[in-house]
Each structure stands twice: as C-alpha cells, then as structure tokens.
Amino acid sequence: MTTIDDVARAAGVSVSTVSYALSGKRPISASTRERIEQAVRDLDYRPHAGARALASSRTNVLALMAPLRVDVNVGVIMQFVTGVVTRAQTYLHDVLLLTQDDHAGVERVAAGSMVDAVIMMDVEADDPRLAILRRQRQPAVLIGLPRDTAGFSCVDLDFESAARGAVDHLVRLGHRSIALVGSPQAVLDRHTTYAARMVRGFTEEAARAGVAAVFEPCESSHAGAVAAVDRVLTRLPGVTGIVVHNEVALPAVLATLRERGRSVPGDISVVAVCPTDVAVGQPQQLTSVDIPASTIGGVAVDMAMARLDGAQLAETRLISPVLTPRATTGVAPV
C-alpha cells in the first residue's frame, strides 16, 4: 500500500510538506504543490482511513462565519446558511453559526478545539480574517474569492461570467445602452470580491460589445434604489437595458422605472442577478441569472469534509451561471 512517505520521496519533499499540501493548512509554492500532486496521481495515493481522525480529535461541528452586516441581504445569506446546515447533516455534523463581524471571535473559535473546519462568507480581497485562519490547524473553506487563495478551498458563483452573460443577453436583443445597478457603496469600499467581480465583468463585456454603459452603486433600501435609477437615467438618458445586482433594491427599481414613465420591458429590459425565488417572486417575473446560494453552501461543506479526510487538495471552484429569460427582457425599442 502506498504511504505518505512514498509520496514524499517521489516528490522530493518532506512528509510534513506533503501533509500540509494535502490539508491546505500552510501555503505551499506552486512548483512544490505540482510535484506533490503528480506523485499522488502517479502512486494512486489514498490516505489511510485510520489517519483521518487522529486521537478522536473530531468534534463533528463546522463553524460558519456569516457576518450579518447592515448592508447585506439577510434573506439571501440565510439561503447559504441553509445549504451549509442541510449538507452538514448528511455528514452527521452540526454547524456553529458566527454572525458577528468580530475578528477576535474568529480566532477564539478557530484556535480552540470547538470545530473541525471553518467556512467563511463575505470574503474581501485582502480579508484580515484570512491571516487568522492560516495560523490554525483546521482547514478553511471560503465562499468567495480573495486575492490570495493559498491554503484555502474556495467556492462561489462566477460573478464575472454572470455579468458577461447578462450583458450578452441584452446585446443580443439589440440593446446598445446598458446600466448596472449594483451593490451598496459600503460593500464596494470593503472590496468584497463578489461585488467587484460583478462590476468588472459588466464593464469588460460592455466595452467588448461596444455599447454605452454605466455602473451605479445602490444602497439596499427603497430610497437608495430610487436615487440609483435616477442617476442612471441622468447619466444614460437612452438606456434600454438594466442589470440589477441588489436583491433588496429590486422592487423599488421596478417601481421607480414605472413612476418615471418607463415600461418594462417595452422601454427598458431588466435582468436581475439573484436567487431564482427572488426573481420569480416579483410582480413581474424577472429574467435572471441565478445565485444558487443553497448549492454553493452545500459544495462548501463537501470541500471542508474532503479536506478533513485528506482526500482533496485546496482548490477553487467557480459555479457557472445560468440565465433564465422571463417577462422583463425583450427586443430593444427603436
């Protein structure tokens, strides 16, 4: 039977380096990781079952860090939470939910023996919590994509592709003036990566297609939506397509367009980037790019458990977006 010592000899590294590469507990250089992965494949290495639970160290508890900040949509966050909790049950694990934006709490939970692994949401590009997680023995899975992913498994919707798909859908319908009504400014200022990736995908695809485009951040409130729509109409008077990536603002965006004399989709087509239940729950069922929150939460648990069992290296998995046309998009008006 192939052992971890065999893998270490084949890769020309120490046993501890192989262990760190398999667990993701410490950053490993790309070249070293490639040698280890090749040795694992060549030798068909599988961790011994007895090594998966050292000295009964498992707690059968996962920590989920989901800070409920004032600028997040709690309803959508809870869909992610539901996905994590439901999948954790299949592994006979409970979930410890941390909702405070408290770095000390992160360190307290991760540094002790309270949990087997950590899943963290609302990830920033240079998130200060990552340095804390890198010091701990437990594997960490991020629902999001930081600038440096070394040592972490990451899963999220491919928001850049989601934005590109929304723009492409409108362009194919003949729209040449398109706007993005996006996340609140506070989310952008924190460099929360899903919001930044959405803006980047929108901007790049609009430029590639050669269409007029503007981006407006939007506070998650009725007043914020009204102000954002009015800014769009001022900056781009001929706008005929709007992409909305702000679930809370959606109803007010549609209402404001009606109040400003713009029919949907007669005058302006609307594409929402949101969970399907949010899109179909509006007075007009919205053309939407689904955010499969529950699915992503489940994948995060699968990744955490695979890391715990030593069966998976740290990896990044972006979920391909799916756009579903509904009543709110149509051919651009002449």
Tab-separated table of C-alpha atoms in Angstrom:
chain	number	residue	atom	x	y	z
A	1	MET	CA	0.000	0.000	0.000
A	2	THR	CA	1.302	3.432	-0.936
A	3	THR	CA	2.101	5.611	2.082
A	4	ILE	CA	2.613	9.326	2.592
A	5	ASP	CA	6.371	8.559	2.901
A	6	ASP	CA	6.299	7.151	-0.643
A	7	VAL	CA	4.665	10.325	-1.914
A	8	ALA	CA	7.238	12.469	-0.114
A	9	ARG	CA	10.155	10.507	-1.634
A	10	ALA	CA	8.656	10.668	-5.135
A	11	ALA	CA	8.100	14.419	-4.863
A	12	GLY	CA	11.467	15.068	-3.202
A	13	VAL	CA	9.968	16.799	-0.184
A	14	SER	CA	9.414	16.074	3.485
A	15	VAL	CA	6.437	14.144	4.835
A	16	SER	CA	5.259	17.282	6.632
A	17	THR	CA	5.255	19.219	3.348
A	18	VAL	CA	3.064	16.549	1.761
A	19	SER	CA	0.759	16.710	4.771
A	20	TYR	CA	0.494	20.496	4.522
A	21	ALA	CA	-0.218	20.287	0.793
A	22	LEU	CA	-2.964	17.717	1.317
A	23	SER	CA	-4.576	19.567	4.199
A	24	GLY	CA	-4.028	23.102	2.950
A	25	LYS	CA	-3.029	24.177	6.457
A	26	ARG	CA	0.042	26.055	5.222
A	27	PRO	CA	0.824	27.776	1.927
A	28	ILE	CA	2.929	25.646	-0.430
A	29	SER	CA	4.710	27.019	-3.513
A	30	ALA	CA	3.081	26.252	-6.845
A	31	SER	CA	6.028	24.199	-8.123
A	32	THR	CA	6.174	22.083	-4.955
A	33	ARG	CA	2.422	21.561	-4.979
A	34	GLU	CA	2.582	20.404	-8.613
A	35	ARG	CA	5.267	17.819	-7.766
A	36	ILE	CA	3.210	16.512	-4.848
A	37	GLU	CA	0.012	16.340	-6.884
A	38	GLN	CA	1.849	14.464	-9.648
A	39	ALA	CA	3.276	11.998	-7.129
A	40	VAL	CA	-0.211	11.464	-5.634
A	41	ARG	CA	-1.581	10.676	-9.088
A	42	ASP	CA	1.348	8.501	-10.164
A	43	LEU	CA	1.269	6.433	-6.990
A	44	ASP	CA	-2.531	6.411	-6.684
A	45	TYR	CA	-2.139	7.513	-3.064
A	46	ARG	CA	-5.160	7.342	-0.774
A	47	PRO	CA	-4.889	8.455	2.865
A	48	HIS	CA	-5.238	5.605	5.327
A	49	ALA	CA	-8.639	5.651	6.989
A	50	GLY	CA	-7.066	5.467	10.426
A	51	ALA	CA	-5.248	8.731	9.836
A	52	ARG	CA	-8.449	10.640	9.262
A	53	ALA	CA	-9.365	11.061	12.898
A	54	LEU	CA	-6.237	11.451	14.974
A	55	ALA	CA	-6.765	10.546	18.617
A	56	SER	CA	-10.519	11.159	18.369
A	57	SER	CA	-9.888	14.828	17.630
A	58	ARG	CA	-13.100	15.307	15.626
A	59	THR	CA	-15.843	17.429	17.149
A	60	ASN	CA	-18.426	16.833	14.398
A	61	VAL	CA	-19.001	20.585	14.310
A	62	LEU	CA	-18.312	23.030	11.476
A	63	ALA	CA	-18.012	26.779	12.050
A	64	LEU	CA	-19.817	29.048	9.576
A	65	MET	CA	-18.805	32.705	9.644
A	66	ALA	CA	-21.677	34.708	8.126
A	67	PRO	CA	-21.495	38.293	9.457
A	68	LEU	CA	-24.917	39.938	9.319
A	69	ARG	CA	-23.803	43.433	8.404
A	70	VAL	CA	-26.314	46.200	7.765
A	71	ASP	CA	-25.513	46.225	4.031
A	72	VAL	CA	-26.102	42.517	3.353
A	73	ASN	CA	-29.328	40.823	2.331
A	74	VAL	CA	-30.129	38.611	5.307
A	75	GLY	CA	-32.622	36.555	3.287
A	76	VAL	CA	-30.011	35.555	0.731
A	77	ILE	CA	-27.386	34.960	3.440
A	78	MET	CA	-29.782	32.543	5.100
A	79	GLN	CA	-30.077	30.580	1.853
A	80	PHE	CA	-26.320	29.995	2.020
A	81	VAL	CA	-26.686	29.039	5.688
A	82	THR	CA	-29.461	26.597	4.864
A	83	GLY	CA	-27.279	24.959	2.236
A	84	VAL	CA	-24.428	24.556	4.709
A	85	VAL	CA	-26.604	23.200	7.515
A	86	THR	CA	-28.512	20.786	5.278
A	87	ARG	CA	-25.373	19.300	3.734
A	88	ALA	CA	-23.579	19.151	7.096
A	89	GLN	CA	-26.391	16.945	8.398
A	90	THR	CA	-25.548	14.321	5.770
A	91	TYR	CA	-22.075	14.118	7.317
A	92	LEU	CA	-23.551	13.968	10.847
A	93	HIS	CA	-22.069	17.383	11.610
A	94	ASP	CA	-23.633	20.330	13.402
A	95	VAL	CA	-22.958	23.958	12.440
A	96	LEU	CA	-21.782	26.717	14.760
A	97	LEU	CA	-23.024	29.981	13.207
A	98	LEU	CA	-20.988	33.143	13.860
A	99	THR	CA	-22.874	36.276	12.793
A	100	GLN	CA	-20.769	38.988	14.411
A	101	ASP	CA	-18.177	40.944	12.427
A	102	ASP	CA	-15.653	40.127	15.150
A	103	HIS	CA	-12.091	39.072	14.312
A	104	ALA	CA	-11.458	38.054	17.908
A	105	GLY	CA	-14.368	35.647	17.677
A	106	VAL	CA	-12.855	34.106	14.552
A	107	GLU	CA	-9.583	33.468	16.370
A	108	ARG	CA	-11.280	32.175	19.509
A	109	VAL	CA	-13.290	29.552	17.635
A	110	ALA	CA	-10.585	28.502	15.191
A	111	ALA	CA	-7.748	28.408	17.717
A	112	GLY	CA	-9.535	26.081	20.115
A	113	SER	CA	-10.900	22.605	19.637
A	114	MET	CA	-14.512	23.650	19.107
A	115	VAL	CA	-14.786	22.837	15.388
A	116	ASP	CA	-13.339	20.526	12.759
A	117	ALA	CA	-13.288	23.060	9.916
A	118	VAL	CA	-14.243	26.655	9.173
A	119	ILE	CA	-16.424	28.006	6.355
A	120	MET	CA	-16.272	31.770	5.867
A	121	MET	CA	-18.586	34.032	3.853
A	122	ASP	CA	-18.498	37.671	2.708
A	123	VAL	CA	-14.847	37.473	1.715
A	124	GLU	CA	-12.852	40.615	0.971
A	125	ALA	CA	-9.950	40.842	-1.490
A	126	ASP	CA	-7.401	41.277	1.312
A	127	ASP	CA	-9.524	39.970	4.176
A	128	PRO	CA	-7.814	40.402	7.589
A	129	ARG	CA	-9.542	37.224	8.812
A	130	LEU	CA	-7.502	35.102	6.407
A	131	ALA	CA	-4.264	35.627	8.339
A	132	ILE	CA	-6.033	34.286	11.437
A	133	LEU	CA	-7.322	31.216	9.605
A	134	ARG	CA	-3.902	30.457	8.105
A	135	ARG	CA	-2.474	30.114	11.612
A	136	GLN	CA	-4.982	27.455	12.640
A	137	ARG	CA	-4.856	23.688	12.244
A	138	GLN	CA	-8.386	23.365	10.857
A	139	PRO	CA	-8.941	23.543	7.106
A	140	ALA	CA	-10.840	26.614	5.937
A	141	VAL	CA	-13.262	26.921	3.018
A	142	LEU	CA	-14.195	30.337	1.655
A	143	ILE	CA	-17.471	31.199	-0.015
A	144	GLY	CA	-15.838	33.917	-2.056
A	145	LEU	CA	-12.550	34.564	-3.806
A	146	PRO	CA	-9.804	36.586	-2.081
A	147	ARG	CA	-6.761	37.936	-3.876
A	148	ASP	CA	-4.540	35.224	-2.370
A	149	THR	CA	-6.208	31.810	-2.180
A	150	ALA	CA	-3.138	29.892	-0.968
A	151	GLY	CA	-4.101	27.276	1.610
A	152	PHE	CA	-7.846	27.721	1.180
A	153	SER	CA	-10.552	25.910	-0.732
A	154	CYS	CA	-12.839	28.480	-2.367
A	155	VAL	CA	-16.267	28.223	-3.970
A	156	ASP	CA	-18.549	30.889	-5.388
A	157	LEU	CA	-20.698	31.823	-8.343
A	158	ASP	CA	-18.597	33.047	-11.270
A	159	PHE	CA	-19.843	36.612	-10.955
A	160	GLU	CA	-17.717	37.898	-13.827
A	161	SER	CA	-19.342	35.363	-16.146
A	162	ALA	CA	-22.749	36.191	-14.665
A	163	ALA	CA	-22.297	39.851	-15.573
A	164	ARG	CA	-20.999	38.994	-19.021
A	165	GLY	CA	-23.962	36.702	-19.643
A	166	ALA	CA	-26.440	39.398	-18.612
A	167	VAL	CA	-24.829	41.980	-20.893
A	168	ASP	CA	-24.609	39.495	-23.771
A	169	HIS	CA	-28.304	38.625	-23.386
A	170	LEU	CA	-29.275	42.285	-23.686
A	171	VAL	CA	-26.874	42.948	-26.564
A	172	ARG	CA	-28.310	40.001	-28.495
A	173	LEU	CA	-31.741	41.628	-28.106
A	174	GLY	CA	-30.381	44.796	-29.701
A	175	HIS	CA	-29.756	46.926	-26.611
A	176	ARG	CA	-26.923	49.458	-27.042
A	177	SER	CA	-27.255	51.458	-23.816
A	178	ILE	CA	-26.999	49.341	-20.672
A	179	ALA	CA	-26.627	50.076	-16.953
A	180	LEU	CA	-25.656	48.053	-13.901
A	181	VAL	CA	-27.381	48.875	-10.624
A	182	GLY	CA	-25.148	47.074	-8.156
A	183	SER	CA	-24.110	46.578	-4.572
A	184	PRO	CA	-24.067	49.318	-1.927
A	185	GLN	CA	-21.015	51.571	-1.856
A	186	ALA	CA	-20.029	50.195	1.564
A	187	VAL	CA	-19.740	46.692	0.075
A	188	LEU	CA	-17.535	48.026	-2.719
A	189	ASP	CA	-15.426	50.046	-0.281
A	190	ARG	CA	-14.741	46.849	1.712
A	191	HIS	CA	-13.504	45.300	-1.550
A	192	THR	CA	-15.948	42.430	-1.146
A	193	THR	CA	-14.954	40.304	-4.081
A	194	TYR	CA	-18.317	39.198	-5.467
A	195	ALA	CA	-19.330	42.836	-5.969
A	196	ALA	CA	-16.027	43.790	-7.558
A	197	ARG	CA	-16.115	40.788	-9.898
A	198	MET	CA	-19.651	41.676	-10.975
A	199	VAL	CA	-18.620	45.242	-11.863
A	200	ARG	CA	-15.502	44.034	-13.666
A	201	GLY	CA	-17.411	41.504	-15.776
A	202	PHE	CA	-20.082	44.079	-16.664
A	203	THR	CA	-17.583	46.772	-17.609
A	204	GLU	CA	-15.374	44.488	-19.674
A	205	GLU	CA	-18.243	42.845	-21.577
A	206	ALA	CA	-19.912	46.179	-22.342
A	207	ALA	CA	-16.603	47.507	-23.677
A	208	ARG	CA	-16.081	44.368	-25.765
A	209	ALA	CA	-19.570	44.679	-27.231
A	210	GLY	CA	-19.083	48.384	-27.935
A	211	VAL	CA	-22.205	49.532	-26.083
A	212	ALA	CA	-22.748	52.575	-23.893
A	213	ALA	CA	-22.657	51.513	-20.250
A	214	VAL	CA	-22.753	52.999	-16.759
A	215	PHE	CA	-22.451	51.473	-13.305
A	216	GLU	CA	-24.242	52.857	-10.273
A	217	PRO	CA	-23.857	51.502	-6.724
A	218	CYS	CA	-27.169	51.227	-4.912
A	219	GLU	CA	-27.990	51.343	-1.229
A	220	SER	CA	-30.165	48.427	-0.122
A	221	SER	CA	-33.289	50.488	0.500
A	222	HIS	CA	-36.241	51.996	-1.363
A	223	ALA	CA	-34.664	55.452	-1.272
A	224	GLY	CA	-31.344	54.050	-2.443
A	225	ALA	CA	-32.995	52.336	-5.401
A	226	VAL	CA	-34.857	55.497	-6.412
A	227	ALA	CA	-31.640	57.517	-6.282
A	228	ALA	CA	-29.692	54.906	-8.263
A	229	VAL	CA	-32.326	54.708	-11.029
A	230	ASP	CA	-32.474	58.500	-11.276
A	231	ARG	CA	-28.676	58.655	-11.587
A	232	VAL	CA	-28.795	56.061	-14.369
A	233	LEU	CA	-31.482	57.995	-16.270
A	234	THR	CA	-29.459	61.202	-15.904
A	235	ARG	CA	-26.140	59.702	-16.972
A	236	LEU	CA	-27.563	57.488	-19.730
A	237	PRO	CA	-30.874	59.011	-20.914
A	238	GLY	CA	-31.183	56.480	-23.742
A	239	VAL	CA	-30.765	53.442	-21.504
A	240	THR	CA	-32.813	50.453	-22.675
A	241	GLY	CA	-31.353	47.670	-20.519
A	242	ILE	CA	-30.610	47.465	-16.796
A	243	VAL	CA	-28.832	44.696	-14.899
A	244	VAL	CA	-29.675	44.718	-11.177
A	245	HIS	CA	-27.376	43.028	-8.676
A	246	ASN	CA	-29.064	44.075	-5.466
A	247	GLU	CA	-31.913	41.863	-4.244
A	248	VAL	CA	-33.282	44.315	-1.687
A	249	ALA	CA	-33.492	47.123	-4.244
A	250	LEU	CA	-35.235	45.110	-6.967
A	251	PRO	CA	-38.882	46.007	-6.175
A	252	ALA	CA	-38.044	49.697	-5.843
A	253	VAL	CA	-36.041	49.696	-9.082
A	254	LEU	CA	-39.063	48.347	-10.972
A	255	ALA	CA	-41.447	50.753	-9.221
A	256	THR	CA	-39.213	53.751	-9.930
A	257	LEU	CA	-38.982	52.892	-13.624
A	258	ARG	CA	-42.797	52.822	-13.767
A	259	GLU	CA	-43.018	56.125	-11.915
A	260	ARG	CA	-40.557	57.672	-14.386
A	261	GLY	CA	-42.777	56.559	-17.279
A	262	ARG	CA	-40.540	53.680	-18.413
A	263	SER	CA	-42.383	50.414	-19.027
A	264	VAL	CA	-40.692	47.029	-18.525
A	265	PRO	CA	-39.815	45.526	-20.944
A	266	GLY	CA	-41.349	47.912	-23.515
A	267	ASP	CA	-38.957	50.777	-22.783
A	268	ILE	CA	-36.354	49.144	-20.557
A	269	SER	CA	-35.456	45.468	-20.208
A	270	VAL	CA	-34.360	44.290	-16.757
A	271	VAL	CA	-32.081	41.378	-15.841
A	272	ALA	CA	-31.620	40.510	-12.161
A	273	VAL	CA	-28.682	38.649	-10.667
A	274	CYS	CA	-30.305	36.968	-7.671
A	275	PRO	CA	-31.670	33.659	-6.378
A	276	THR	CA	-34.450	32.275	-8.559
A	277	ASP	CA	-37.101	32.561	-5.844
A	278	VAL	CA	-36.392	36.301	-5.578
A	279	ALA	CA	-36.681	36.746	-9.358
A	280	VAL	CA	-39.987	34.906	-9.714
A	281	GLY	CA	-41.434	36.462	-6.548
A	282	GLN	CA	-41.645	39.949	-8.073
A	283	PRO	CA	-44.896	41.344	-9.580
A	284	GLN	CA	-43.242	40.704	-12.961
A	285	GLN	CA	-41.182	37.528	-13.059
A	286	LEU	CA	-37.684	38.741	-13.830
A	287	THR	CA	-35.218	37.474	-16.371
A	288	SER	CA	-32.438	36.415	-14.029
A	289	VAL	CA	-29.017	34.942	-13.528
A	290	ASP	CA	-29.494	32.565	-10.611
A	291	ILE	CA	-27.342	32.804	-7.483
A	292	PRO	CA	-27.544	29.161	-6.320
A	293	ALA	CA	-26.894	30.009	-2.681
A	294	SER	CA	-28.006	26.710	-1.178
A	295	THR	CA	-25.976	24.722	-3.711
A	296	ILE	CA	-22.863	26.786	-3.040
A	297	GLY	CA	-23.287	26.253	0.707
A	298	GLY	CA	-23.512	22.508	0.144
A	299	VAL	CA	-20.389	22.475	-2.024
A	300	ALA	CA	-18.509	24.370	0.699
A	301	VAL	CA	-19.356	21.592	3.174
A	302	ASP	CA	-18.276	18.900	0.703
A	303	MET	CA	-14.943	20.683	0.270
A	304	ALA	CA	-14.453	21.001	4.025
A	305	MET	CA	-15.131	17.319	4.608
A	306	ALA	CA	-12.840	16.275	1.752
A	307	ARG	CA	-10.083	18.401	3.252
A	308	LEU	CA	-10.637	16.830	6.659
A	309	ASP	CA	-10.336	13.351	5.143
A	310	GLY	CA	-7.175	14.298	3.274
A	311	ALA	CA	-8.887	13.369	0.024
A	312	GLN	CA	-8.674	16.788	-1.606
A	313	LEU	CA	-6.086	19.500	-2.025
A	314	ALA	CA	-7.038	23.142	-1.627
A	315	GLU	CA	-8.874	24.218	-4.776
A	316	THR	CA	-11.001	26.986	-6.246
A	317	ARG	CA	-14.358	26.136	-7.803
A	318	LEU	CA	-16.460	28.765	-9.584
A	319	ILE	CA	-20.050	27.763	-10.349
A	320	SER	CA	-21.083	28.528	-13.934
A	321	PRO	CA	-24.014	30.979	-14.080
A	322	VAL	CA	-27.376	30.113	-15.639
A	323	LEU	CA	-29.521	32.860	-17.181
A	324	THR	CA	-33.261	32.232	-17.494
A	325	PRO	CA	-35.216	34.610	-19.788
A	326	ARG	CA	-38.599	35.700	-18.426
A	327	ALA	CA	-41.056	38.555	-18.848
A	328	THR	CA	-38.762	41.516	-18.185
A	329	THR	CA	-36.480	41.370	-21.227
A	330	GLY	CA	-37.395	41.972	-24.830
A	331	VAL	CA	-36.107	43.398	-28.078
A	332	ALA	CA	-34.669	46.876	-27.705
A	333	PRO	CA	-37.120	49.651	-28.677
A	334	VAL	CA	-36.401	51.551	-31.873
